Short mmCIF file of C-alpha atoms in Angstrom, two decimals:
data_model
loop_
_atom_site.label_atom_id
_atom_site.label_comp_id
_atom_site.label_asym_id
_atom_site.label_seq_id
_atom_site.Cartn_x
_atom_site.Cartn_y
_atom_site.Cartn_z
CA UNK A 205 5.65 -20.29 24.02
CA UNK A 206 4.50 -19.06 20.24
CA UNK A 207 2.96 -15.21 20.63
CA UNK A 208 -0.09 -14.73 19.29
CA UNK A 209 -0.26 -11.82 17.23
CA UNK A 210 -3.24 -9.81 16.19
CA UNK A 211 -4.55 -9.15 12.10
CA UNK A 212 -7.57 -6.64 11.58
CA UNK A 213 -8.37 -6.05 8.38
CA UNK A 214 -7.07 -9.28 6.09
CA UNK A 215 -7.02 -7.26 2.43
CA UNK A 216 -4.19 -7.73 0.05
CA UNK A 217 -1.74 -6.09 2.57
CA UNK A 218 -2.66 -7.67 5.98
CA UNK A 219 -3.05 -11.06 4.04
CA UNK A 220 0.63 -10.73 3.00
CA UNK A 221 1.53 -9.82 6.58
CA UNK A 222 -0.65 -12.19 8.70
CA UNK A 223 1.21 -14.55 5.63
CA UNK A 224 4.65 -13.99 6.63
CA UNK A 225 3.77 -13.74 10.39
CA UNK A 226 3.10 -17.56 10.49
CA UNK A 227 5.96 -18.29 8.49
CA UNK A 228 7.75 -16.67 11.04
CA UNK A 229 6.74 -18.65 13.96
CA UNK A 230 3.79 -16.34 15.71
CA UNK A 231 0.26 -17.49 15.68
CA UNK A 232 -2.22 -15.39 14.11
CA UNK A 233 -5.33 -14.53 15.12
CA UNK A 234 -7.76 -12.41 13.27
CA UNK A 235 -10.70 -10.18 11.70
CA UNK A 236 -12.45 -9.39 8.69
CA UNK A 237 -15.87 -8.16 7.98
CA UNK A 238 -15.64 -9.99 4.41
CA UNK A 239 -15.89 -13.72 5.01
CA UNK A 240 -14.30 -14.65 2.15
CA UNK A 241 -11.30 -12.89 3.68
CA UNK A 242 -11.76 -14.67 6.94
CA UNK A 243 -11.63 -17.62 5.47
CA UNK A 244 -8.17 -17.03 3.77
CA UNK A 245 -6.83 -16.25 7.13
CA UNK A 246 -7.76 -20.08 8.10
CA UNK A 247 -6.72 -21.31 4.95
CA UNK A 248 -3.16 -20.06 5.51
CA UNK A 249 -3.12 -21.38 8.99
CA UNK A 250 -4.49 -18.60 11.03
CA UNK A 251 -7.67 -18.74 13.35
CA UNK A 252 -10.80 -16.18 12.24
CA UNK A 253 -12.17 -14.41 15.34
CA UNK A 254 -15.93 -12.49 15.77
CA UNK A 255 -14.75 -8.93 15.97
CA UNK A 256 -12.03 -6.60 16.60
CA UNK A 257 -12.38 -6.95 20.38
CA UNK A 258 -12.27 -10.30 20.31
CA UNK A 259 -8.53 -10.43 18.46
CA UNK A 260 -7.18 -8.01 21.02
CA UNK A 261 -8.51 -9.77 24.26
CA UNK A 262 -6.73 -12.43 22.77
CA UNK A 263 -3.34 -10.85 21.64
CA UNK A 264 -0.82 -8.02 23.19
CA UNK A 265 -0.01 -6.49 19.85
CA UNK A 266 -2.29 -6.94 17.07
CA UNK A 267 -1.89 -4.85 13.29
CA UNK A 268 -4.59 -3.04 11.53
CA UNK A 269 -4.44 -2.73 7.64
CA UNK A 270 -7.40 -1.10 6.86
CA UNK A 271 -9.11 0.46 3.90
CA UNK A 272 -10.75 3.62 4.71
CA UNK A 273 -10.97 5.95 7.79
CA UNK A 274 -14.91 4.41 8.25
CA UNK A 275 -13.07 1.12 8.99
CA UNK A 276 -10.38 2.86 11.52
CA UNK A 277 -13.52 3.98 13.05
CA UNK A 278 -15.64 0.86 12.98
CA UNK A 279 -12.68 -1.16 14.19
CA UNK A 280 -11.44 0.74 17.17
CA UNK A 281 -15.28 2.53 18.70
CA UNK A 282 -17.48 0.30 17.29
CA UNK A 283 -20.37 -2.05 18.91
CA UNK A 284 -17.40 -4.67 18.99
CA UNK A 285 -14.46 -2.64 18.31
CA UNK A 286 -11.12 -2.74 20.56
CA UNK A 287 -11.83 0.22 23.49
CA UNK A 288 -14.90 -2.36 24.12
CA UNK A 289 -12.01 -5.43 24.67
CA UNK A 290 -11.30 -6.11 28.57
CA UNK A 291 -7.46 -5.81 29.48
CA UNK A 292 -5.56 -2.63 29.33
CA UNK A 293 -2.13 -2.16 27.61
CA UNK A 294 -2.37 -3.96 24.24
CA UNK A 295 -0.88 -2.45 21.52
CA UNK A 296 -2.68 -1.83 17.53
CA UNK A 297 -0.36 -0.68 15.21
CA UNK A 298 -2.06 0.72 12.31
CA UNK A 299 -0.49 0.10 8.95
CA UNK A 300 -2.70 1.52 6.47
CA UNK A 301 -2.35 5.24 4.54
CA UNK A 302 -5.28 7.25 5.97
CA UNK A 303 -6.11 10.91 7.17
CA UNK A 304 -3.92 12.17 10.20
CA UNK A 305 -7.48 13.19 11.54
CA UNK A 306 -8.97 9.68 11.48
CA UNK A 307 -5.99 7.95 13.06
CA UNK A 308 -5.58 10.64 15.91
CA UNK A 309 -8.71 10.03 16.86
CA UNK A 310 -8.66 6.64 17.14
CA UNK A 311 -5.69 7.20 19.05
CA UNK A 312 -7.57 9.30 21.57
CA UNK A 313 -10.23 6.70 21.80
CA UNK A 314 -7.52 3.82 22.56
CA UNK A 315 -6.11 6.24 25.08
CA UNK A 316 -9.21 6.54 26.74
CA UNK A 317 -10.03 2.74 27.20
CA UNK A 318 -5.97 2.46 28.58
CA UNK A 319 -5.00 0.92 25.00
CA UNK A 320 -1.97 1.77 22.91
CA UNK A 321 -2.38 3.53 19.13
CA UNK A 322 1.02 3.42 17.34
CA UNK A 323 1.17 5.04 13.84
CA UNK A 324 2.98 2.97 11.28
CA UNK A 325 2.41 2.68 7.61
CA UNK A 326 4.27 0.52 5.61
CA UNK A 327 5.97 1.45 2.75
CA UNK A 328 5.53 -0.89 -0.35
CA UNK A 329 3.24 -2.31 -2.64
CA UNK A 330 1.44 -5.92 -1.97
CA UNK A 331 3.73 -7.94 -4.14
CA UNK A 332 6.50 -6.50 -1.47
CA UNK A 333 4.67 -7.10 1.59
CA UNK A 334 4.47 -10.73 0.11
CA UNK A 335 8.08 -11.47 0.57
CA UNK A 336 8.61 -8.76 3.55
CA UNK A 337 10.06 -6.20 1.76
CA UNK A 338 8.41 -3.47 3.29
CA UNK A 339 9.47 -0.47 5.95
CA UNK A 340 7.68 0.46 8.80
CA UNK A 341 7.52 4.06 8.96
CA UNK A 342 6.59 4.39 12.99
CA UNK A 343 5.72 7.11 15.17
CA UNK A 344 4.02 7.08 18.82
CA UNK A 345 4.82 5.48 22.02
CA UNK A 346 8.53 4.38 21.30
CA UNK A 347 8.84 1.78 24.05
CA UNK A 348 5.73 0.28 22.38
CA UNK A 349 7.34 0.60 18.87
CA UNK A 350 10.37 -1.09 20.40
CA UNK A 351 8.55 -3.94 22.30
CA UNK A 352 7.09 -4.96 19.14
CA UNK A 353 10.38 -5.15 17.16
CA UNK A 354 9.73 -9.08 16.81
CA UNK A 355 6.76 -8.74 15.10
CA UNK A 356 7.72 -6.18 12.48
CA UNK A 357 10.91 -8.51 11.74
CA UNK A 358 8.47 -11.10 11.38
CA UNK A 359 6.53 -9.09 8.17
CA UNK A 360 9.13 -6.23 7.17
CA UNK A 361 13.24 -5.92 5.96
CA UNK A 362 13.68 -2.28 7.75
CA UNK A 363 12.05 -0.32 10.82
CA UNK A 364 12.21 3.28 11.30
CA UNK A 365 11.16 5.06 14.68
CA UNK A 366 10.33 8.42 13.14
CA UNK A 367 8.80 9.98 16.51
CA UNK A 368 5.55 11.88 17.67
CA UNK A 369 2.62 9.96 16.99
CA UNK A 370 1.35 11.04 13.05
CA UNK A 371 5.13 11.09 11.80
CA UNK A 372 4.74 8.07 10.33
CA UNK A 373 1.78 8.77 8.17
CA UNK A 374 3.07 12.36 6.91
CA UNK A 375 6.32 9.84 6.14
CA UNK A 376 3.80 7.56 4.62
CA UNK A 377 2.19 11.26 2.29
CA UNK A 378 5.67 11.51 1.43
CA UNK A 379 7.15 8.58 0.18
CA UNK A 380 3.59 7.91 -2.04
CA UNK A 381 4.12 11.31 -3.48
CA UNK A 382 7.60 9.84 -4.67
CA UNK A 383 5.62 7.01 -5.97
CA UNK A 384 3.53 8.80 -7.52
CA UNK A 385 5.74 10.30 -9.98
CA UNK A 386 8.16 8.04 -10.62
CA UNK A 387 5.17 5.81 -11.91
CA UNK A 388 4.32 8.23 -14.09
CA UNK A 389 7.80 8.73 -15.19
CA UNK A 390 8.30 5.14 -15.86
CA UNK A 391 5.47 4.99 -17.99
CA UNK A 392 6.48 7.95 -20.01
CA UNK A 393 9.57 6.46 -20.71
CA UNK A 394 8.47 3.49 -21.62
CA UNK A 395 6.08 5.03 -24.21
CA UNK A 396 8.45 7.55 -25.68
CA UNK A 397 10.78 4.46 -26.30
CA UNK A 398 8.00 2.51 -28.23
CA UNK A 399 6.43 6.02 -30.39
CA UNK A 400 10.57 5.75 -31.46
CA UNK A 401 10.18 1.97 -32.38
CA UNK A 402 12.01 -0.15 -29.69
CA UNK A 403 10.34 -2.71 -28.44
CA UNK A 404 9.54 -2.32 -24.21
CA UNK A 405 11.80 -5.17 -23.23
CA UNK A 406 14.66 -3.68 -24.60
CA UNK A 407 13.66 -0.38 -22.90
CA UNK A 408 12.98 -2.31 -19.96
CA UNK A 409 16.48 -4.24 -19.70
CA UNK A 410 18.68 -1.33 -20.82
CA UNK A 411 17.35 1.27 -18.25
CA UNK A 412 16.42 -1.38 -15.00
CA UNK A 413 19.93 -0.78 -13.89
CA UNK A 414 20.77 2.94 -15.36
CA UNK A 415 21.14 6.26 -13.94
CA UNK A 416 17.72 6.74 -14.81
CA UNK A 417 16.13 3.93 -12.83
CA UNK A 418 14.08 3.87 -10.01
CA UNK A 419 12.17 1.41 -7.80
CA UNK A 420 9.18 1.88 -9.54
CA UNK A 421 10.45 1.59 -13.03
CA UNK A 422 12.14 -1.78 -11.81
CA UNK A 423 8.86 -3.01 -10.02
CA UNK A 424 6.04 -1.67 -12.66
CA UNK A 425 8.32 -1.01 -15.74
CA UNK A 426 7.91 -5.33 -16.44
CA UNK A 427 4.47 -5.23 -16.14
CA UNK A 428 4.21 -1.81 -18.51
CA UNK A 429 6.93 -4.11 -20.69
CA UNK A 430 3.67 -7.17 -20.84
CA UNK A 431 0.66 -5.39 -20.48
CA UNK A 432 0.23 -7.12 -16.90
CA UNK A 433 -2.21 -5.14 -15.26
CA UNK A 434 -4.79 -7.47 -14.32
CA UNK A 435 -3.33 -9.26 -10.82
CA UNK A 436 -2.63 -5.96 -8.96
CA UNK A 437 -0.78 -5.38 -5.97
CA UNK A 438 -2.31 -1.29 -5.98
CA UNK A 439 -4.93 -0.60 -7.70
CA UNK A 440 -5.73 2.95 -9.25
CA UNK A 441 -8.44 3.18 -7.04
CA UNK A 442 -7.05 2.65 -3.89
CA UNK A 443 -4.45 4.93 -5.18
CA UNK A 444 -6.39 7.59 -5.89
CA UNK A 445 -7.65 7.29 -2.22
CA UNK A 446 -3.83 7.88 -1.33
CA UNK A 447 -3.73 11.05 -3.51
CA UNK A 448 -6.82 12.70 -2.10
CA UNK A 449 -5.20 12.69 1.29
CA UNK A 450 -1.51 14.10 0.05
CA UNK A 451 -3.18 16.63 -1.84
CA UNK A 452 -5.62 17.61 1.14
CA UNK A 453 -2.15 17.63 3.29
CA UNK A 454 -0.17 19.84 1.01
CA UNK A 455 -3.14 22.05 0.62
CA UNK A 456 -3.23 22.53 4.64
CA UNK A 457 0.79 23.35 4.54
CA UNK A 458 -0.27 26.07 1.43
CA UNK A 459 2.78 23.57 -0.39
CA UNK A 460 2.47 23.73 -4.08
CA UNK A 461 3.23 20.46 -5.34
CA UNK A 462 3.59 21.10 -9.72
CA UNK A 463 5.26 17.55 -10.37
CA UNK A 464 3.00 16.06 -8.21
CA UNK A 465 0.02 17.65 -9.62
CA UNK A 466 0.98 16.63 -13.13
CA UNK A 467 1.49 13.02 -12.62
CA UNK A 468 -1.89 12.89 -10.55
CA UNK A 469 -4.08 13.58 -13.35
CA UNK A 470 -2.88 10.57 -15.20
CA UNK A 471 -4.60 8.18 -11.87
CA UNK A 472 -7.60 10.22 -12.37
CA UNK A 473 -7.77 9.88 -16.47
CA UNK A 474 -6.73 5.95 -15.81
CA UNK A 475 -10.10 5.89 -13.24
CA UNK A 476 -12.13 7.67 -16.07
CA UNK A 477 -11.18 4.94 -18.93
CA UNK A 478 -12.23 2.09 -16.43
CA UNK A 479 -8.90 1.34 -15.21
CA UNK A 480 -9.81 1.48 -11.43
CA UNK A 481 -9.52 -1.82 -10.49
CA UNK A 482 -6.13 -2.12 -12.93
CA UNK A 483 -2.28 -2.00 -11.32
CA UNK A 484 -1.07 1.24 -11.00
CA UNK A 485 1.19 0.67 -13.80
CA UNK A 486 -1.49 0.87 -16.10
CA UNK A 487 -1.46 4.64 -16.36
CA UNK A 488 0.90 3.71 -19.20
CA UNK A 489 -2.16 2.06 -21.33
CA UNK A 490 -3.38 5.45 -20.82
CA UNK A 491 -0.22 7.54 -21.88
CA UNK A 492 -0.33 4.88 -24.90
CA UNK A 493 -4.53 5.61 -25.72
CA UNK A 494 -3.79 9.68 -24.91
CA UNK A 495 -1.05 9.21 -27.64
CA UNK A 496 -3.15 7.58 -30.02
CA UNK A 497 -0.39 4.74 -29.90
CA UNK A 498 -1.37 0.69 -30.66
CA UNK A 499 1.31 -1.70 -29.62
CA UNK A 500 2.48 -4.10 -32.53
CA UNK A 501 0.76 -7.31 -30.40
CA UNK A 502 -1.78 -7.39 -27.44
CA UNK A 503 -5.43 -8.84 -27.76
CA UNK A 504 -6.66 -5.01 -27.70
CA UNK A 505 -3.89 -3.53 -30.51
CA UNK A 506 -3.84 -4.46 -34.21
CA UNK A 507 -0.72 -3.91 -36.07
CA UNK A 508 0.86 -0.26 -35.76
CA UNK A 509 2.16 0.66 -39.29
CA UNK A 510 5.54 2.23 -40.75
CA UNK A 511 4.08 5.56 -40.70
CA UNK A 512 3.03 5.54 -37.36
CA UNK A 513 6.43 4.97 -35.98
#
């Protein structure tokens, strides 16, 4: 018999997953408050449902990839949210980057109403989670965690059981301070290489598989290369909702965090100069207008001359 699996929230991230879930064999089952995003879920093959209680009467284990910690809320105590779905024992495993606070309480909710919170964000961008190359960074009940091994095989490459329930997340803090800076780094390099006169492709190709790459400068560096910054996979401004809660985190630890820090205030300048809804890798458009720098081509750049180089 096909499982059914469970999809709240159906954004760029849960579309990818709920995405790669069918392809895998499970039947999805869903919710969105959006009904444009609803409607994508059918489109793909999926069945919409009326609420968040209503997908986990009618799954076991069920994924939440959700936007903000009003959402967490809204799906798990709200008028139609899961403690109000008959049934005890189903599992939600929450994907999304959010405040330790907000998930631990929805975990005490769920605990109330005999349910099962596990804690597991996913590390990658959307363009990842679109071919399952993501990793599940989980923490909570581990025989939970392991009884839904099919499903994150069905939408992930790797799975890591990282322990107590919130492990996960600071995991999560952790691994977007990482990509936080080696963003920024990427586009740095690729804008001291152009102020010197090479042109980004050849930057591009000659450092993708150097000491000095990283994941990010191979994942962003091609869009820096074209100016592609208009299909995102993260924007700035879901970003910057990433680095409020690392920098809230590290300020509860008393952790200074200088490189961090640094790199941040390039997200916020990006957000300033209308960026928001731009890929992250735009941040080097802003390195480039903070420079006073004008690529040789582009529909926004005229000509840079000799002297300028």
């Amino acid at each position: 018999m096909t499982e059914t699996i469970g999809m709240l929230g159906i954004g760029i991230m849960g579309f990818a997953m709920a995405r790669n879930l069918i392809k895998a064999g499970f039947a999805v089952v869903g919710y969105d408050p959006v009904p444009a995003a609803r409607d994508r879920l059918s489109d793909m093959g999926g069945r919409a449902l009326s609420s968040p209680k209503d997908v986990v009467e009618a799954t076991a284990i069920s994924f939440a990839s959700l936007p903000s910690a009003a959402a967490l809320a809204e799906a798990v105590e709200g008028s139609a949210g899961v403690v109000c779905a008959s049934g005890v024992g189903q599992i939600v495993i929450e994907c999304s980057t959010l405040p330790l606070a907000a998930k631990r309480a929805a975990f005490a909710a769920m605990e109330s109403a005999g349910k099962i919170l596990l804690d597991c964000p996913v590390s990658g961008t959307g363009a990842q989670a679109a071919t399952g190359d993501l990793v599940i960074l989980g923490s909570g009940d581990e025989q939970a965690f392991k009884r839904c091994g099919p499903a994150f095989a069905g939408m992930s490459r790797r799975q890591v059981y990282l322990g107590g329930f919130g492990t996960g997340s600071i995991m999560k803090y952790i691994a977007n301070h990482l990509v936080t800076i080696h963003n920024a780094a990427a586009a740095e390099a690729m804008l001291l290489g152009m102020k010197a006169g090479i042109d980004p492709g050849l930057v591009y190709d000659t450092l993708a598989d150097s000491a000095g790459t990283s994941r990010m400068f191979q994942m962003r560096g091609p869009l820096m290369r074209d100016e592609n910054y208009d299909n995102p996979t993260a924007t700035i401004r879901t970003h910057l909702k990433d680095l409020s809660i690392i920098s809230g985190f590290a300020a509860e630890l008393g952790c200074a965090l200088p490189v961090y820090a640094a790199a941040e205030q390039l997200y916020h300048a990006g957000e300033a100069l209308g960026f928001a809804a731009r890929d992250t890798a735009s941040i080097c458009a802003v390195l480039e207008r903070m420079n006073g720098f004008e690529r040789h081509s582009g529909a926004d750049a005229p000509a840079v001359s000799s002297s300028q180089l």
